[in-house]
JSON list of C-alpha atoms in Angstrom, two decimals:
[
{"chain": "Q", "resi": 1, "resn": "UNK", "atom": "CA", "xyz": [0.13, 0.35, -0.08]},
{"chain": "Q", "resi": 2, "resn": "UNK", "atom": "CA", "xyz": [1.30, 3.38, -0.88]},
{"chain": "Q", "resi": 3, "resn": "UNK", "atom": "CA", "xyz": [2.38, 4.95, 2.32]},
{"chain": "Q", "resi": 4, "resn": "UNK", "atom": "CA", "xyz": [1.07, 8.77, 0.91]},
{"chain": "Q", "resi": 5, "resn": "UNK", "atom": "CA", "xyz": [-2.50, 6.98, 1.01]},
{"chain": "Q", "resi": 6, "resn": "UNK", "atom": "CA", "xyz": [-2.18, 6.01, 4.65]},
{"chain": "Q", "resi": 7, "resn": "UNK", "atom": "CA", "xyz": [-0.95, 9.43, 5.66]},
{"chain": "Q", "resi": 8, "resn": "UNK", "atom": "CA", "xyz": [-3.78, 11.15, 3.45]},
{"chain": "Q", "resi": 9, "resn": "UNK", "atom": "CA", "xyz": [-6.41, 9.31, 5.09]},
{"chain": "Q", "resi": 10, "resn": "UNK", "atom": "CA", "xyz": [-4.90, 10.18, 8.86]},
{"chain": "Q", "resi": 11, "resn": "UNK", "atom": "CA", "xyz": [-4.66, 13.45, 8.28]},
{"chain": "Q", "resi": 12, "resn": "UNK", "atom": "CA", "xyz": [-8.39, 13.95, 7.12]},
{"chain": "Q", "resi": 13, "resn": "UNK", "atom": "CA", "xyz": [-9.26, 12.79, 9.84]},
{"chain": "Q", "resi": 14, "resn": "UNK", "atom": "CA", "xyz": [-7.05, 14.61, 12.13]},
{"chain": "Q", "resi": 15, "resn": "UNK", "atom": "CA", "xyz": [-5.19, 11.42, 13.99]},
{"chain": "Q", "resi": 16, "resn": "UNK", "atom": "CA", "xyz": [-2.21, 11.92, 15.92]},
{"chain": "Q", "resi": 17, "resn": "UNK", "atom": "CA", "xyz": [1.05, 9.25, 16.05]},
{"chain": "Q", "resi": 18, "resn": "UNK", "atom": "CA", "xyz": [-0.56, 7.91, 19.29]},
{"chain": "Q", "resi": 19, "resn": "UNK", "atom": "CA", "xyz": [-3.81, 7.49, 18.50]},
{"chain": "Q", "resi": 20, "resn": "UNK", "atom": "CA", "xyz": [-2.75, 5.38, 15.19]},
{"chain": "Q", "resi": 21, "resn": "UNK", "atom": "CA", "xyz": [-1.00, 3.03, 17.02]},
{"chain": "Q", "resi": 22, "resn": "UNK", "atom": "CA", "xyz": [-3.04, 0.56, 17.21]},
{"chain": "Q", "resi": 23, "resn": "UNK", "atom": "CA", "xyz": [-5.07, 0.58, 14.15]},
{"chain": "Q", "resi": 24, "resn": "UNK", "atom": "CA", "xyz": [-5.03, -2.43, 11.35]},
{"chain": "Q", "resi": 25, "resn": "UNK", "atom": "CA", "xyz": [-5.56, -1.21, 8.06]},
{"chain": "Q", "resi": 26, "resn": "UNK", "atom": "CA", "xyz": [-6.77, -3.66, 5.11]},
{"chain": "Q", "resi": 27, "resn": "UNK", "atom": "CA", "xyz": [-6.52, -2.30, 1.92]},
{"chain": "Q", "resi": 28, "resn": "UNK", "atom": "CA", "xyz": [-8.74, -4.25, -0.72]},
{"chain": "Q", "resi": 29, "resn": "UNK", "atom": "CA", "xyz": [-7.34, -2.11, -3.88]},
{"chain": "Q", "resi": 30, "resn": "UNK", "atom": "CA", "xyz": [-9.59, -4.38, -6.14]},
{"chain": "Q", "resi": 31, "resn": "UNK", "atom": "CA", "xyz": [-12.68, -3.56, -4.34]},
{"chain": "Q", "resi": 32, "resn": "UNK", "atom": "CA", "xyz": [-11.98, 0.68, -3.94]},
{"chain": "Q", "resi": 33, "resn": "UNK", "atom": "CA", "xyz": [-12.31, 0.03, -0.51]},
{"chain": "Q", "resi": 34, "resn": "UNK", "atom": "CA", "xyz": [-10.39, -0.38, 3.05]},
{"chain": "Q", "resi": 35, "resn": "UNK", "atom": "CA", "xyz": [-11.08, -2.26, 6.31]},
{"chain": "Q", "resi": 36, "resn": "UNK", "atom": "CA", "xyz": [-9.66, -0.09, 9.01]},
{"chain": "Q", "resi": 37, "resn": "UNK", "atom": "CA", "xyz": [-9.94, -1.60, 12.59]},
{"chain": "Q", "resi": 38, "resn": "UNK", "atom": "CA", "xyz": [-9.02, 0.21, 15.87]},
{"chain": "Q", "resi": 39, "resn": "UNK", "atom": "CA", "xyz": [-9.67, -0.28, 19.72]},
{"chain": "Q", "resi": 40, "resn": "UNK", "atom": "CA", "xyz": [-10.39, 3.24, 20.40]},
{"chain": "Q", "resi": 41, "resn": "UNK", "atom": "CA", "xyz": [-13.88, 4.86, 19.95]},
{"chain": "Q", "resi": 42, "resn": "UNK", "atom": "CA", "xyz": [-12.74, 8.11, 19.48]},
{"chain": "Q", "resi": 43, "resn": "UNK", "atom": "CA", "xyz": [-10.57, 7.17, 16.54]},
{"chain": "Q", "resi": 44, "resn": "UNK", "atom": "CA", "xyz": [-13.54, 5.67, 14.99]},
{"chain": "Q", "resi": 45, "resn": "UNK", "atom": "CA", "xyz": [-15.50, 8.58, 15.08]},
{"chain": "Q", "resi": 46, "resn": "UNK", "atom": "CA", "xyz": [-12.39, 10.61, 13.73]},
{"chain": "Q", "resi": 47, "resn": "UNK", "atom": "CA", "xyz": [-12.39, 8.49, 10.50]},
{"chain": "Q", "resi": 48, "resn": "UNK", "atom": "CA", "xyz": [-16.40, 8.37, 10.50]},
{"chain": "Q", "resi": 49, "resn": "UNK", "atom": "CA", "xyz": [-16.20, 12.62, 10.16]},
{"chain": "Q", "resi": 50, "resn": "UNK", "atom": "CA", "xyz": [-13.62, 12.34, 7.09]},
{"chain": "Q", "resi": 51, "resn": "UNK", "atom": "CA", "xyz": [-15.29, 13.28, 4.03]},
{"chain": "Q", "resi": 52, "resn": "UNK", "atom": "CA", "xyz": [-12.69, 13.75, 1.50]},
{"chain": "Q", "resi": 53, "resn": "UNK", "atom": "CA", "xyz": [-9.31, 13.27, 1.43]},
{"chain": "Q", "resi": 54, "resn": "UNK", "atom": "CA", "xyz": [-6.31, 14.56, -0.86]},
{"chain": "Q", "resi": 55, "resn": "UNK", "atom": "CA", "xyz": [-3.93, 12.88, -2.90]},
{"chain": "Q", "resi": 56, "resn": "UNK", "atom": "CA", "xyz": [-1.26, 14.88, -5.08]},
{"chain": "Q", "resi": 57, "resn": "UNK", "atom": "CA", "xyz": [-3.78, 17.59, -6.58]},
{"chain": "Q", "resi": 58, "resn": "UNK", "atom": "CA", "xyz": [-6.92, 15.76, -6.66]},
{"chain": "Q", "resi": 59, "resn": "UNK", "atom": "CA", "xyz": [-9.47, 15.24, -3.74]},
{"chain": "Q", "resi": 60, "resn": "UNK", "atom": "CA", "xyz": [-11.49, 11.93, -3.14]},
{"chain": "Q", "resi": 61, "resn": "UNK", "atom": "CA", "xyz": [-14.39, 11.90, -1.48]},
{"chain": "Q", "resi": 62, "resn": "UNK", "atom": "CA", "xyz": [-14.51, 9.08, 1.35]},
{"chain": "Q", "resi": 63, "resn": "UNK", "atom": "CA", "xyz": [-17.80, 7.16, 2.99]},
{"chain": "Q", "resi": 64, "resn": "UNK", "atom": "CA", "xyz": [-17.42, 5.65, 5.84]},
{"chain": "Q", "resi": 65, "resn": "UNK", "atom": "CA", "xyz": [-19.52, 2.80, 7.73]},
{"chain": "Q", "resi": 66, "resn": "UNK", "atom": "CA", "xyz": [-19.10, 1.54, 11.06]},
{"chain": "Q", "resi": 67, "resn": "UNK", "atom": "CA", "xyz": [-19.56, -2.44, 10.91]},
{"chain": "Q", "resi": 68, "resn": "UNK", "atom": "CA", "xyz": [-22.35, -3.94, 12.51]},
{"chain": "Q", "resi": 69, "resn": "UNK", "atom": "CA", "xyz": [-21.62, -5.62, 16.32]},
{"chain": "Q", "resi": 70, "resn": "UNK", "atom": "CA", "xyz": [-22.29, -8.90, 17.39]},
{"chain": "Q", "resi": 71, "resn": "UNK", "atom": "CA", "xyz": [-25.73, -10.02, 17.93]},
{"chain": "Q", "resi": 72, "resn": "UNK", "atom": "CA", "xyz": [-27.37, -7.29, 15.75]},
{"chain": "Q", "resi": 73, "resn": "UNK", "atom": "CA", "xyz": [-29.37, -7.67, 12.21]},
{"chain": "Q", "resi": 74, "resn": "UNK", "atom": "CA", "xyz": [-30.52, -4.83, 9.88]},
{"chain": "Q", "resi": 75, "resn": "UNK", "atom": "CA", "xyz": [-33.78, -3.58, 8.44]},
{"chain": "Q", "resi": 76, "resn": "UNK", "atom": "CA", "xyz": [-34.11, -0.41, 6.33]},
{"chain": "Q", "resi": 77, "resn": "UNK", "atom": "CA", "xyz": [-36.76, 2.13, 6.57]},
{"chain": "Q", "resi": 78, "resn": "UNK", "atom": "CA", "xyz": [-38.40, 4.23, 3.96]},
{"chain": "Q", "resi": 79, "resn": "UNK", "atom": "CA", "xyz": [-39.82, 7.82, 3.59]},
{"chain": "Q", "resi": 80, "resn": "UNK", "atom": "CA", "xyz": [-37.33, 9.55, 5.61]},
{"chain": "Q", "resi": 81, "resn": "UNK", "atom": "CA", "xyz": [-36.11, 12.85, 4.41]},
{"chain": "Q", "resi": 82, "resn": "UNK", "atom": "CA", "xyz": [-33.15, 12.67, 2.31]},
{"chain": "Q", "resi": 83, "resn": "UNK", "atom": "CA", "xyz": [-29.46, 13.87, 3.37]},
{"chain": "Q", "resi": 84, "resn": "UNK", "atom": "CA", "xyz": [-30.95, 13.38, 7.28]},
{"chain": "Q", "resi": 85, "resn": "UNK", "atom": "CA", "xyz": [-28.38, 13.03, 9.07]},
{"chain": "Q", "resi": 86, "resn": "UNK", "atom": "CA", "xyz": [-27.10, 10.34, 10.84]},
{"chain": "Q", "resi": 87, "resn": "UNK", "atom": "CA", "xyz": [-27.09, 12.15, 14.59]},
{"chain": "Q", "resi": 88, "resn": "UNK", "atom": "CA", "xyz": [-30.55, 13.09, 14.22]},
{"chain": "Q", "resi": 89, "resn": "UNK", "atom": "CA", "xyz": [-31.47, 9.71, 12.65]},
{"chain": "Q", "resi": 90, "resn": "UNK", "atom": "CA", "xyz": [-30.41, 7.88, 16.29]},
{"chain": "Q", "resi": 91, "resn": "UNK", "atom": "CA", "xyz": [-31.98, 10.62, 18.26]},
{"chain": "Q", "resi": 92, "resn": "UNK", "atom": "CA", "xyz": [-35.41, 10.80, 16.25]},
{"chain": "Q", "resi": 93, "resn": "UNK", "atom": "CA", "xyz": [-35.96, 6.87, 15.09]},
{"chain": "Q", "resi": 94, "resn": "UNK", "atom": "CA", "xyz": [-37.68, 4.45, 17.80]},
{"chain": "Q", "resi": 95, "resn": "UNK", "atom": "CA", "xyz": [-38.43, 1.07, 17.76]},
{"chain": "Q", "resi": 96, "resn": "UNK", "atom": "CA", "xyz": [-40.50, -1.14, 19.59]},
{"chain": "Q", "resi": 97, "resn": "UNK", "atom": "CA", "xyz": [-39.12, -3.86, 21.98]},
{"chain": "Q", "resi": 98, "resn": "UNK", "atom": "CA", "xyz": [-35.24, -3.15, 20.95]},
{"chain": "Q", "resi": 99, "resn": "UNK", "atom": "CA", "xyz": [-32.85, -0.79, 21.01]},
{"chain": "Q", "resi": 100, "resn": "UNK", "atom": "CA", "xyz": [-31.21, 0.84, 17.63]},
{"chain": "Q", "resi": 101, "resn": "UNK", "atom": "CA", "xyz": [-27.80, 1.16, 17.31]},
{"chain": "Q", "resi": 102, "resn": "UNK", "atom": "CA", "xyz": [-27.03, 2.31, 14.43]},
{"chain": "Q", "resi": 103, "resn": "UNK", "atom": "CA", "xyz": [-29.24, 4.29, 11.35]},
{"chain": "Q", "resi": 104, "resn": "UNK", "atom": "CA", "xyz": [-27.78, 6.34, 8.41]},
{"chain": "Q", "resi": 105, "resn": "UNK", "atom": "CA", "xyz": [-29.60, 7.10, 4.47]},
{"chain": "Q", "resi": 106, "resn": "UNK", "atom": "CA", "xyz": [-28.29, 5.26, 2.22]},
{"chain": "Q", "resi": 107, "resn": "UNK", "atom": "CA", "xyz": [-26.88, 7.49, -0.74]},
{"chain": "Q", "resi": 108, "resn": "UNK", "atom": "CA", "xyz": [-29.46, 10.46, -1.68]},
{"chain": "Q", "resi": 109, "resn": "UNK", "atom": "CA", "xyz": [-32.51, 8.17, -1.07]},
{"chain": "Q", "resi": 110, "resn": "UNK", "atom": "CA", "xyz": [-35.68, 8.54, 1.43]},
{"chain": "Q", "resi": 111, "resn": "UNK", "atom": "CA", "xyz": [-34.36, 5.04, 2.86]},
{"chain": "Q", "resi": 112, "resn": "UNK", "atom": "CA", "xyz": [-32.26, 4.46, 6.00]},
{"chain": "Q", "resi": 113, "resn": "UNK", "atom": "CA", "xyz": [-30.58, 1.81, 7.21]},
{"chain": "Q", "resi": 114, "resn": "UNK", "atom": "CA", "xyz": [-30.95, 0.52, 10.57]},
{"chain": "Q", "resi": 115, "resn": "UNK", "atom": "CA", "xyz": [-28.67, -1.74, 12.99]},
{"chain": "Q", "resi": 116, "resn": "UNK", "atom": "CA", "xyz": [-30.81, -3.43, 15.48]},
{"chain": "Q", "resi": 117, "resn": "UNK", "atom": "CA", "xyz": [-29.77, -4.93, 18.52]},
{"chain": "Q", "resi": 118, "resn": "UNK", "atom": "CA", "xyz": [-30.18, -8.76, 19.08]},
{"chain": "Q", "resi": 119, "resn": "UNK", "atom": "CA", "xyz": [-31.30, -10.92, 15.83]},
{"chain": "Q", "resi": 120, "resn": "UNK", "atom": "CA", "xyz": [-34.80, -10.08, 15.45]},
{"chain": "Q", "resi": 121, "resn": "UNK", "atom": "CA", "xyz": [-35.88, -7.05, 12.79]},
{"chain": "Q", "resi": 122, "resn": "UNK", "atom": "CA", "xyz": [-38.16, -4.80, 14.51]},
{"chain": "Q", "resi": 123, "resn": "UNK", "atom": "CA", "xyz": [-41.47, -4.82, 12.17]},
{"chain": "Q", "resi": 124, "resn": "UNK", "atom": "CA", "xyz": [-42.67, -0.71, 13.59]},
{"chain": "Q", "resi": 125, "resn": "UNK", "atom": "CA", "xyz": [-39.85, 1.82, 13.61]},
{"chain": "Q", "resi": 126, "resn": "UNK", "atom": "CA", "xyz": [-41.09, 5.44, 14.35]},
{"chain": "Q", "resi": 127, "resn": "UNK", "atom": "CA", "xyz": [-39.64, 8.47, 13.46]},
{"chain": "Q", "resi": 128, "resn": "UNK", "atom": "CA", "xyz": [-40.31, 11.17, 16.25]},
{"chain": "Q", "resi": 129, "resn": "UNK", "atom": "CA", "xyz": [-39.89, 14.39, 14.57]},
{"chain": "Q", "resi": 130, "resn": "UNK", "atom": "CA", "xyz": [-43.55, 12.98, 13.00]},
{"chain": "Q", "resi": 131, "resn": "UNK", "atom": "CA", "xyz": [-44.70, 10.86, 15.84]},
{"chain": "Q", "resi": 132, "resn": "UNK", "atom": "CA", "xyz": [-48.02, 9.96, 14.19]},
{"chain": "Q", "resi": 133, "resn": "UNK", "atom": "CA", "xyz": [-46.19, 8.11, 11.34]},
{"chain": "Q", "resi": 134, "resn": "UNK", "atom": "CA", "xyz": [-45.48, 4.73, 11.41]},
{"chain": "Q", "resi": 135, "resn": "UNK", "atom": "CA", "xyz": [-42.65, 3.27, 9.29]},
{"chain": "Q", "resi": 136, "resn": "UNK", "atom": "CA", "xyz": [-42.18, -0.31, 8.71]},
{"chain": "Q", "resi": 137, "resn": "UNK", "atom": "CA", "xyz": [-39.11, -2.52, 8.46]},
{"chain": "Q", "resi": 138, "resn": "UNK", "atom": "CA", "xyz": [-38.15, -4.76, 6.17]}
]
């Protein structure tokens, strides 16, 4: 792996030398992605916040996702306004009888990908911004 790629990524995330000590970086060049593992949540949050990376004179967009933890499952919730932020989704989405671990928009669509705690997808998810409307998770 080219060292300038990792240096640019660490710089885009604002990571210190100490932050980078326990990072495991596994590039997948044929798939145009990298899997990055680390034990510190603040490092994961910094990498998650990086949106673009400069290499030479070009700027490349970065899309980051947290891996789903063990004992979790995923479902979708349609009908949410495009460009709703992940923090807003995390605060406003409510599922009956299960906890929502993660939620983020699928690109520029009106569909949210939701990670639920446990191995059963919640049948109903409510977006509290519009409490009268229940959305069915699939």
